Amino acid sequence: MIVLARCALVAALLATGTSRAAAPVLAPDASDAAPLTPRQAAHTLAIAGHVRLPYSSNDAPDTWDGLTSADADPARAGNVLAIYGNASYPGGSCGEGGSCGTVVTDWNREHLWAKSYGIDDDVVCNPAFTDLHNLRPSEPEMNQSRGNDYFDWCRRRDCSPKPLRDGSGRANRTYGDIREVSDGRRGDVARALLSMDARNDAVDEAQGNRNPFIDRPELMCAVFALTVCTRTRQAQWLPAAGRC
């Protein structure tokens, strides 16, 4: 009865909001000998329906196309917004050096989870390299300057500012191997690494899979055992058996 009650709560959460309502729900399977751990459940949800897109391709939808849709500039049709400087660039499908009719100019693709941290091969058996949940349009110079720096608060007085181009006065700040993203983009980066935002729907349409940490936020607590989740009892939202 406790498990059923918790499943009912999760179902109610999934019913609130368009993204959650469309999320796949793991069904009970009496043939399973052992329940899934929270991390296993999150992984199963994350790979459900995933279709690996080419990193670059002249004759098929690829990551350039996916980003053009997922990071569209709402103020300029056909453009994309870069993650670090909020610069607006023409979207397209060919990329640097491409030969299609619409060629991407001036922006490139940033791996928020740096490639050098274990996903540095563009091969079929490494779908993380082209995962749209982890990719964002970026200004080439800011992409290069970030390298594989860690995202964190830069609390030193001598942090170097990298101002945005929109005249807002906001800036990315760096020191050593620390990169603090500008106000207004910190949440985007955090969700990209852990839970994503509504952008989830656009990636799902292009790539075929969803990020479970936005569709089922209770997994965040269960997998990462966050103190705040324990304090608010949200860690108990996930059924004891690991699935609904």
C-alpha positions as CSV (number, residue, x, y, z in Angstrom):
1,M,0.0,0.0,0.0
2,I,2.9,2.4,0.8
3,V,4.4,1.8,-2.7
4,L,1.1,2.3,-4.4
5,A,0.6,5.6,-2.5
6,R,4.0,6.8,-3.6
7,C,3.3,5.7,-7.2
8,A,0.1,7.7,-7.1
9,L,2.0,10.8,-5.9
10,V,4.5,10.4,-8.7
11,A,1.7,10.0,-11.2
12,A,0.2,13.2,-9.9
13,L,3.5,15.0,-10.4
14,L,3.8,13.7,-13.9
15,A,0.4,15.0,-14.7
16,T,1.4,18.6,-13.9
17,G,3.0,20.3,-16.9
18,T,3.3,19.3,-20.5
19,S,6.8,17.9,-20.2
20,R,6.1,15.6,-17.3
21,A,2.8,14.4,-18.8
22,A,4.6,13.1,-21.9
23,A,7.3,11.3,-19.9
24,P,7.6,7.5,-20.0
25,V,6.8,5.7,-16.8
26,L,8.4,2.4,-15.9
27,A,5.8,-0.2,-15.6
28,P,6.0,-3.1,-13.1
29,D,7.5,-6.3,-14.4
30,A,7.0,-9.4,-12.3
31,S,9.8,-11.1,-14.2
32,D,12.5,-8.9,-12.8
33,A,14.4,-10.6,-10.1
34,A,15.7,-7.4,-8.5
35,P,14.4,-3.8,-8.3
36,L,16.1,-1.0,-10.1
37,T,18.2,1.4,-8.1
38,P,17.3,5.1,-8.5
39,R,20.4,5.6,-10.7
40,Q,19.5,2.6,-12.8
41,A,15.9,3.9,-13.1
42,A,17.2,7.3,-14.2
43,H,19.5,5.7,-16.8
44,T,16.7,3.6,-18.2
45,L,14.5,6.6,-18.6
46,A,17.3,8.7,-20.1
47,I,18.0,6.3,-22.9
48,A,14.4,5.4,-23.7
49,G,13.8,6.2,-27.4
50,H,17.2,7.8,-27.9
51,V,18.4,8.0,-31.5
52,R,22.0,9.0,-32.0
53,L,22.2,12.1,-34.3
54,P,25.2,12.6,-36.6
55,Y,27.5,15.3,-35.2
56,S,27.7,16.8,-38.7
57,S,25.9,15.7,-41.9
58,N,25.0,17.2,-45.2
59,D,22.1,14.9,-46.0
60,A,20.4,14.1,-42.7
61,P,19.2,15.9,-39.6
62,D,22.2,16.3,-37.3
63,T,23.2,18.2,-34.1
64,W,23.3,21.5,-36.0
65,D,19.6,21.1,-36.9
66,G,18.7,20.0,-33.4
67,L,20.4,23.0,-31.8
68,T,18.8,25.4,-34.3
69,S,15.4,24.2,-33.0
70,A,16.2,23.7,-29.3
71,D,18.0,27.0,-28.9
72,A,16.0,29.2,-31.3
73,D,16.2,32.9,-30.7
74,P,12.6,33.9,-30.0
75,A,13.2,37.4,-31.3
76,R,14.8,36.4,-34.6
77,A,13.3,33.6,-36.6
78,G,15.9,31.1,-37.8
79,N,18.6,32.3,-35.4
80,V,20.0,30.6,-32.3
81,L,21.1,32.1,-29.0
82,A,24.6,31.2,-27.7
83,I,24.9,29.9,-24.2
84,Y,27.6,32.2,-22.8
85,G,27.2,35.6,-24.4
86,N,23.5,35.4,-25.5
87,A,24.7,36.4,-29.0
88,S,22.3,35.7,-31.8
89,Y,23.5,33.8,-34.9
90,P,21.9,32.4,-38.1
91,G,21.0,28.8,-37.6
92,G,21.8,26.1,-40.1
93,S,22.6,22.5,-40.7
94,C,26.1,22.3,-42.2
95,G,28.4,23.7,-39.7
96,E,31.9,25.0,-40.1
97,G,33.2,24.3,-43.5
98,G,29.9,22.8,-44.7
99,S,28.7,23.0,-48.3
100,C,24.9,23.0,-47.8
101,G,22.7,25.9,-48.9
102,T,22.4,27.2,-45.3
103,V,25.8,27.3,-43.7
104,V,26.3,28.0,-40.0
105,T,28.4,31.1,-39.4
106,D,30.2,32.3,-36.4
107,W,28.9,29.8,-33.8
108,N,30.0,26.4,-32.8
109,R,28.8,23.6,-30.4
110,E,29.8,23.6,-26.7
111,H,29.8,20.4,-24.7
112,L,28.7,21.6,-21.3
113,W,30.1,18.3,-19.8
114,A,33.5,18.7,-21.3
115,K,34.6,16.1,-23.9
116,S,37.8,15.5,-22.1
117,Y,35.9,14.2,-19.2
118,G,35.2,10.9,-20.9
119,I,33.2,11.5,-24.0
120,D,35.9,12.6,-26.5
121,D,35.1,10.2,-29.3
122,D,32.5,10.7,-32.0
123,V,31.7,7.1,-32.6
124,V,28.4,5.1,-32.6
125,C,29.2,3.5,-29.3
126,N,29.6,6.9,-27.6
127,P,26.2,8.6,-28.0
128,A,27.1,11.1,-25.2
129,F,29.3,12.9,-27.7
130,T,26.4,14.1,-29.8
131,D,23.7,14.2,-27.0
132,L,21.7,17.4,-27.6
133,H,20.9,17.6,-23.9
134,N,24.6,18.3,-23.3
135,L,25.3,20.5,-26.4
136,R,24.6,24.3,-26.7
137,P,25.4,26.9,-29.4
138,S,28.4,28.9,-28.3
139,E,30.5,31.8,-29.4
140,P,33.8,30.2,-30.6
141,E,36.0,32.4,-28.6
142,M,34.1,31.8,-25.4
143,N,34.0,28.0,-26.1
144,Q,37.7,28.0,-26.6
145,S,38.4,30.1,-23.4
146,R,36.2,27.8,-21.3
147,G,38.1,24.7,-22.4
148,N,37.3,22.1,-19.8
149,D,37.0,24.5,-16.9
150,Y,34.6,23.4,-14.1
151,F,31.4,25.4,-13.6
152,D,31.4,26.9,-10.1
153,W,31.1,30.2,-8.2
154,C,34.0,32.5,-8.8
155,R,34.3,34.2,-5.4
156,R,37.7,35.8,-5.7
157,R,38.0,39.6,-6.2
158,D,40.4,39.1,-9.1
159,C,38.1,36.9,-11.2
160,S,38.3,37.9,-14.8
161,P,34.9,39.1,-16.2
162,K,33.9,38.2,-19.8
163,P,31.0,40.6,-20.5
164,L,27.9,39.6,-22.5
165,R,27.3,41.4,-25.8
166,D,23.8,42.5,-25.0
167,G,24.8,45.6,-23.0
168,S,23.2,44.2,-19.9
169,G,26.4,44.5,-17.8
170,R,26.2,40.8,-17.0
171,A,29.3,38.7,-17.4
172,N,30.8,35.3,-17.2
173,R,33.6,35.2,-14.6
174,T,36.7,33.1,-14.6
175,Y,39.7,32.2,-12.5
176,G,42.1,29.3,-13.1
177,D,40.0,26.3,-13.9
178,I,36.7,27.9,-12.6
179,R,34.0,29.2,-14.9
180,E,31.0,31.1,-13.4
181,V,28.2,31.5,-16.0
182,S,26.4,34.8,-16.1
183,D,23.3,35.5,-14.2
184,G,20.3,34.2,-16.2
185,R,22.3,31.3,-17.7
186,R,23.4,29.5,-14.5
187,G,20.2,27.6,-14.3
188,D,20.4,26.6,-18.0
189,V,23.9,25.0,-17.4
190,A,22.8,23.4,-14.1
191,R,19.8,21.8,-15.7
192,A,21.8,20.7,-18.7
193,L,24.2,18.8,-16.4
194,L,21.5,17.4,-14.1
195,S,17.9,18.0,-15.0
196,M,17.3,20.2,-18.1
197,D,14.5,22.8,-18.6
198,A,11.6,22.8,-21.0
199,R,14.1,22.6,-23.8
200,N,13.6,18.9,-23.1
201,D,10.6,18.8,-25.5
202,A,12.7,20.2,-28.4
203,V,15.5,17.7,-27.8
204,D,13.0,14.9,-27.5
205,E,11.5,15.8,-30.9
206,A,14.9,15.9,-32.6
207,Q,16.7,13.1,-30.8
208,G,13.8,10.8,-29.5
209,N,14.7,10.7,-25.8
210,R,14.0,12.8,-22.7
211,N,15.9,13.8,-19.7
212,P,14.4,12.0,-16.7
213,F,15.5,14.6,-14.1
214,I,13.0,17.1,-15.4
215,D,10.2,14.7,-16.1
216,R,10.6,13.0,-12.7
217,P,12.3,15.5,-10.4
218,E,12.1,13.1,-7.5
219,L,14.9,11.1,-9.2
220,M,17.3,14.0,-8.4
221,C,16.8,13.4,-4.7
222,A,16.9,9.7,-4.9
223,V,20.0,9.4,-7.1
224,F,22.1,12.2,-5.6
225,A,20.8,12.2,-2.0
226,L,20.6,15.9,-1.8
227,T,20.3,17.3,1.8
228,V,17.5,19.6,0.9
229,C,15.5,16.7,-0.5
230,T,16.0,14.7,2.7
231,R,15.0,17.7,4.7
232,T,11.8,18.2,2.7
233,R,11.1,14.4,2.6
234,Q,11.1,14.5,-1.3
235,A,13.6,11.6,-1.3
236,Q,10.7,9.4,-0.3
237,W,8.7,10.2,-3.5
238,L,10.5,7.4,-5.4
239,P,8.8,4.0,-4.6
240,A,10.8,1.7,-2.4
241,A,10.9,-0.9,-5.2
242,G,12.6,1.7,-7.5
243,R,9.8,1.8,-10.0
244,C,6.0,2.4,-10.5
